GROMACS .gro file of C-alpha atoms in nm:
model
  188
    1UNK     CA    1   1.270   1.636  -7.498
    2UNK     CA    2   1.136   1.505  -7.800
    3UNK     CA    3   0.775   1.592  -7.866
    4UNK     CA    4   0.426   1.383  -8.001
    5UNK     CA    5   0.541   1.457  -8.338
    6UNK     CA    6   0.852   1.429  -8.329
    7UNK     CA    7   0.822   1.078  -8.156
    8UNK     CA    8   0.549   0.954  -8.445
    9UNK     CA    9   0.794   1.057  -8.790
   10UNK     CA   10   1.049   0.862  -8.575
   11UNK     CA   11   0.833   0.571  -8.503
   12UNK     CA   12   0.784   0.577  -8.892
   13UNK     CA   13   1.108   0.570  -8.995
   14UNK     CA   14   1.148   0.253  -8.774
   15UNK     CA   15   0.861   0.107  -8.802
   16UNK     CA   16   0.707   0.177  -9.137
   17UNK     CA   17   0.461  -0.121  -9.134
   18UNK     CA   18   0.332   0.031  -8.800
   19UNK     CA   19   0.005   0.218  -8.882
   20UNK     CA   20   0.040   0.593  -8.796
   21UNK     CA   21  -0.201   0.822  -8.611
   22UNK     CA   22  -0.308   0.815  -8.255
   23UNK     CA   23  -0.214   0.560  -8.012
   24UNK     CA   24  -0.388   0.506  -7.755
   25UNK     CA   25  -0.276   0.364  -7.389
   26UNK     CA   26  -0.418   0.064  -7.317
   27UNK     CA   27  -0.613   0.112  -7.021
   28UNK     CA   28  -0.551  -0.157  -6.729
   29UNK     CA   29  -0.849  -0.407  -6.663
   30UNK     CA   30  -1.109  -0.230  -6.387
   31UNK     CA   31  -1.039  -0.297  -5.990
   32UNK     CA   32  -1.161  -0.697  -5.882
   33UNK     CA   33  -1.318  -0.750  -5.571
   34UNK     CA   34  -1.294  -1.101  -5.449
   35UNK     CA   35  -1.144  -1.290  -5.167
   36UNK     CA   36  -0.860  -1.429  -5.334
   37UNK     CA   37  -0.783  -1.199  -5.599
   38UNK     CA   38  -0.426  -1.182  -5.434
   39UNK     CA   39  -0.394  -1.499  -5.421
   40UNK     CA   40  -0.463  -1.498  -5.814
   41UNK     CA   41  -0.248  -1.258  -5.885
   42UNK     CA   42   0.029  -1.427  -5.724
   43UNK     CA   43  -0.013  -1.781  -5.869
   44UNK     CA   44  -0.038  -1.567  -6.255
   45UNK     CA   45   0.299  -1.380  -6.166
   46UNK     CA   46   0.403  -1.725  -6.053
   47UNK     CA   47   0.285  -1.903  -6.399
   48UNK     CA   48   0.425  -1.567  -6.596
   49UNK     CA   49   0.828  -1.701  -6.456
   50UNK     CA   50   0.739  -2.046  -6.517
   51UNK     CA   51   0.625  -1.965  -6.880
   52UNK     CA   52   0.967  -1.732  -6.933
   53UNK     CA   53   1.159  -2.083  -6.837
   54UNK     CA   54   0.956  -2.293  -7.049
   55UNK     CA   55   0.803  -2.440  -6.820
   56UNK     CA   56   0.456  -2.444  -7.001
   57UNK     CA   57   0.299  -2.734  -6.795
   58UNK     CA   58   0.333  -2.593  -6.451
   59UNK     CA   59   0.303  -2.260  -6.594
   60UNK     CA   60  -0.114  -2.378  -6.717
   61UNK     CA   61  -0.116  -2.547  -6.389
   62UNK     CA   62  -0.035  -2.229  -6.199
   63UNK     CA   63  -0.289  -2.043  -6.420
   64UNK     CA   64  -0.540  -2.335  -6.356
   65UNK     CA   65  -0.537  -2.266  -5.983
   66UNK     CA   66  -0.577  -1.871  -6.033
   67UNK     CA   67  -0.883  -1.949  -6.168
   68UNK     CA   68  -0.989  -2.185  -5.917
   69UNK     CA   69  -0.900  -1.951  -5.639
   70UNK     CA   70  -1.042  -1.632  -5.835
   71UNK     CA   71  -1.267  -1.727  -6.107
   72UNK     CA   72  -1.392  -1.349  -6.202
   73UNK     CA   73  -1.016  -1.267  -6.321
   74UNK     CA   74  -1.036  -1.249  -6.674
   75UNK     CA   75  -0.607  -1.214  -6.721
   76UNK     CA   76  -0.617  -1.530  -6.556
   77UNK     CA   77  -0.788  -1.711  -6.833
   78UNK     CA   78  -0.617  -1.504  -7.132
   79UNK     CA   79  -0.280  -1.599  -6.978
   80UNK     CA   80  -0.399  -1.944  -6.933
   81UNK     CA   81  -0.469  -1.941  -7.318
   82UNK     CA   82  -0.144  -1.813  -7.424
   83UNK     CA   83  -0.008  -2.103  -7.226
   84UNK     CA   84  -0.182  -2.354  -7.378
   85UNK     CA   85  -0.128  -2.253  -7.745
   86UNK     CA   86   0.293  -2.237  -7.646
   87UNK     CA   87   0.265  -2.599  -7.505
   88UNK     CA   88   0.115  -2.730  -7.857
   89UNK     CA   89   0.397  -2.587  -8.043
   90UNK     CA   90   0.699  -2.809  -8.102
   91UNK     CA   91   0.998  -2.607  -8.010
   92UNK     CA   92   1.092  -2.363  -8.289
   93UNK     CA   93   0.752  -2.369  -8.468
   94UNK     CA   94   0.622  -2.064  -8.589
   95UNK     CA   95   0.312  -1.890  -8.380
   96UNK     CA   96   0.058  -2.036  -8.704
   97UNK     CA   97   0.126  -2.423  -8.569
   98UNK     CA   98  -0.127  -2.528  -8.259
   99UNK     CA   99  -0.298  -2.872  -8.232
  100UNK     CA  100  -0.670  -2.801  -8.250
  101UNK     CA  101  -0.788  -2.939  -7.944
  102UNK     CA  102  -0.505  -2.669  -7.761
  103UNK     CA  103  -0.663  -2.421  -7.965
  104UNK     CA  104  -1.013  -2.480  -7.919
  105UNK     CA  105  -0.906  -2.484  -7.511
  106UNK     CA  106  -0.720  -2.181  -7.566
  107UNK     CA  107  -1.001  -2.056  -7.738
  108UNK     CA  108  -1.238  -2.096  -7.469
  109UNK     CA  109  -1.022  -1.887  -7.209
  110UNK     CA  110  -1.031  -1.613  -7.452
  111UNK     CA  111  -1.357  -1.611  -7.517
  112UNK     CA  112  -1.440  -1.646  -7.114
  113UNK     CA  113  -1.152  -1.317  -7.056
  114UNK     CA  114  -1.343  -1.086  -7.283
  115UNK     CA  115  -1.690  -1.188  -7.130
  116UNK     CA  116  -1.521  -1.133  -6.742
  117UNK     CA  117  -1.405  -0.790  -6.852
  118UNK     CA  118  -1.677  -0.676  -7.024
  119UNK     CA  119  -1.425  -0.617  -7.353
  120UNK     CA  120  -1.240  -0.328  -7.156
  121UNK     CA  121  -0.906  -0.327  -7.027
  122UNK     CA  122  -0.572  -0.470  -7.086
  123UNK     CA  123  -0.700  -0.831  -6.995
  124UNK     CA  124  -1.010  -0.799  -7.340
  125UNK     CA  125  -0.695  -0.623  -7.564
  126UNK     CA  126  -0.500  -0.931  -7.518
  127UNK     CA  127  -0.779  -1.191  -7.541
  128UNK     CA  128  -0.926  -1.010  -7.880
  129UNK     CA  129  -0.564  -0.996  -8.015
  130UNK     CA  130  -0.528  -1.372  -7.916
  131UNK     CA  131  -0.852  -1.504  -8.056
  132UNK     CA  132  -0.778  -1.266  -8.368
  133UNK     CA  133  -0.481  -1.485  -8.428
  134UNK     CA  134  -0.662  -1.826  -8.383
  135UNK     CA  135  -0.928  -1.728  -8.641
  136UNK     CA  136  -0.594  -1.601  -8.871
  137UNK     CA  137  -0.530  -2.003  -8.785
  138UNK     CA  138  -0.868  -2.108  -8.917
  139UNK     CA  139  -0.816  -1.861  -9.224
  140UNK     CA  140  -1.135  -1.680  -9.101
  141UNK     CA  141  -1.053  -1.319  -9.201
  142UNK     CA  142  -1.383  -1.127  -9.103
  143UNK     CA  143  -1.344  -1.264  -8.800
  144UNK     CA  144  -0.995  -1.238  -8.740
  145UNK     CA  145  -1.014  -0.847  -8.882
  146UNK     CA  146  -1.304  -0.819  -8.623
  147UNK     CA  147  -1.087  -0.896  -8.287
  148UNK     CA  148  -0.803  -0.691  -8.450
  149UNK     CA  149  -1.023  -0.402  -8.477
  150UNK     CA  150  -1.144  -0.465  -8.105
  151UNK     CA  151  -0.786  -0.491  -7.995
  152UNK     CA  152  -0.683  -0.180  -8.204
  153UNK     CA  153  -0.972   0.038  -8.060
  154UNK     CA  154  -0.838  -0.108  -7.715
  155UNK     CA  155  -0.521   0.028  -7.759
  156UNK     CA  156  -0.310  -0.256  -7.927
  157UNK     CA  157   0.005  -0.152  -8.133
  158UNK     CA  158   0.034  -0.476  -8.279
  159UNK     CA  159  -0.349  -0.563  -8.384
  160UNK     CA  160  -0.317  -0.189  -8.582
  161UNK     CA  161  -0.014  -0.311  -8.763
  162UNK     CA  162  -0.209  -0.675  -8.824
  163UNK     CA  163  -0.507  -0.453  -9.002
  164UNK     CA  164  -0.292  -0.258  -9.179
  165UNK     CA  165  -0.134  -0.621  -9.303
  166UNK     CA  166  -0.478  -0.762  -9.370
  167UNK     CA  167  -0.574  -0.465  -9.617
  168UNK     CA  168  -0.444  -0.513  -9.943
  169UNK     CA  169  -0.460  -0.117 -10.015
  170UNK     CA  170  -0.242   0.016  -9.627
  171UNK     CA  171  -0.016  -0.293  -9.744
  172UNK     CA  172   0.077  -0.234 -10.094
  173UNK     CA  173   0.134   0.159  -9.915
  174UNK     CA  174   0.347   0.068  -9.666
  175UNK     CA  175   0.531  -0.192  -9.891
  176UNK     CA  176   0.647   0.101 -10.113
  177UNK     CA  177   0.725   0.308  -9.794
  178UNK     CA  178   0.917   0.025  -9.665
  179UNK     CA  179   1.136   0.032  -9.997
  180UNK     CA  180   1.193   0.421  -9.949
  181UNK     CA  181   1.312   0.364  -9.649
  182UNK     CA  182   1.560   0.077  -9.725
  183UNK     CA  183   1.678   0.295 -10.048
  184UNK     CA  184   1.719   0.596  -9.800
  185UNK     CA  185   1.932   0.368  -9.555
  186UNK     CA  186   2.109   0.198  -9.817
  187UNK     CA  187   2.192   0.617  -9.956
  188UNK     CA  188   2.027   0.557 -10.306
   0.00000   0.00000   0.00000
């Protein structure tokens, strides 16, 4: 059995962009009471499949009805905004293309998530991460750096990895780390 530390100098060698330290678990969004929140939950696992196939209209129209039936469930709206920013993308566009009006919609599920959850829970750390990426779109740093660092403190591997990316000094660090690495695999 392999222990913390043991599982962190491994993550590094693998993953030597990946900040080190810490992580924490992202903790799931708190317990919904409403009506229909079953009913939500089953139209979002419903949109989830039809997103997997591509299927990014009926997938936002699945997500649409969540939040008509339930419209206090803040993963319904953040998965209703990753939906809508796939859609604008041509097939085999890079994540940094999205038509602006998809964005700005996209924008206002996120922002409408992290007010339903009160910015806690798995539902804010994926709206925060989302919205961090949008601003990255609008090439607005602070605020981009801003949701990272909510995400981060939220538990999110990948917004840790983005700040380390956004600061020039953790970059140019794990840049030359990155190189040891490839030298050690490549048995210089």
């Amino acid at each position: 059995m392999a222990t913390a530390h043991d599982r962190d100098v491994l993550n590094t060698i693998l993953n030597p962009l990946m900040p080190t330290g810490d992580v924490k678990d992202i903790e799931e969004d708190a317990p919904i009471s409403h009506s229909h929140i079953d009913e939500c939950r089953r139209l979002e696992q419903e949109g989830i499949l039809a997103a997997e196939k591509k299927e990014l209209q009926r997938a936002i129209e699945l997500f649409t009805k969540a939040i008509e039936v339930c419209p206090i469930a803040p993963s319904a709206y953040n998965n209703r905004a990753q939906a809508l920013q796939l859609s604008g993308r041509p097939e085999g566009e890079a994540f940094d293309y999205c038509p602006p009006n998809l964005t700005a919609e996209a924008f206002a599920d996120l922002e409408e998530s992290i007010r339903l959850s009160g910015g806690k829970g798995r539902s804010a750390c994926q709206a925060f991460t989302q919205r961090a990426m949008i601003y990255r779109l609008r090439d607005d740093k602070e605020a981009a750096k801003a949701d990272f660092s909510s995400a981060a403190a939220l538990g999110s591997p990948f917004a840790r990895m983005q700040l380390a990316m956004m600061n020039p000094y953790a970059a140019m660090c794990n840049a030359a780390l990155a190189k040891v690495m490839g030298d050690l695999k490549g048995g210089q």
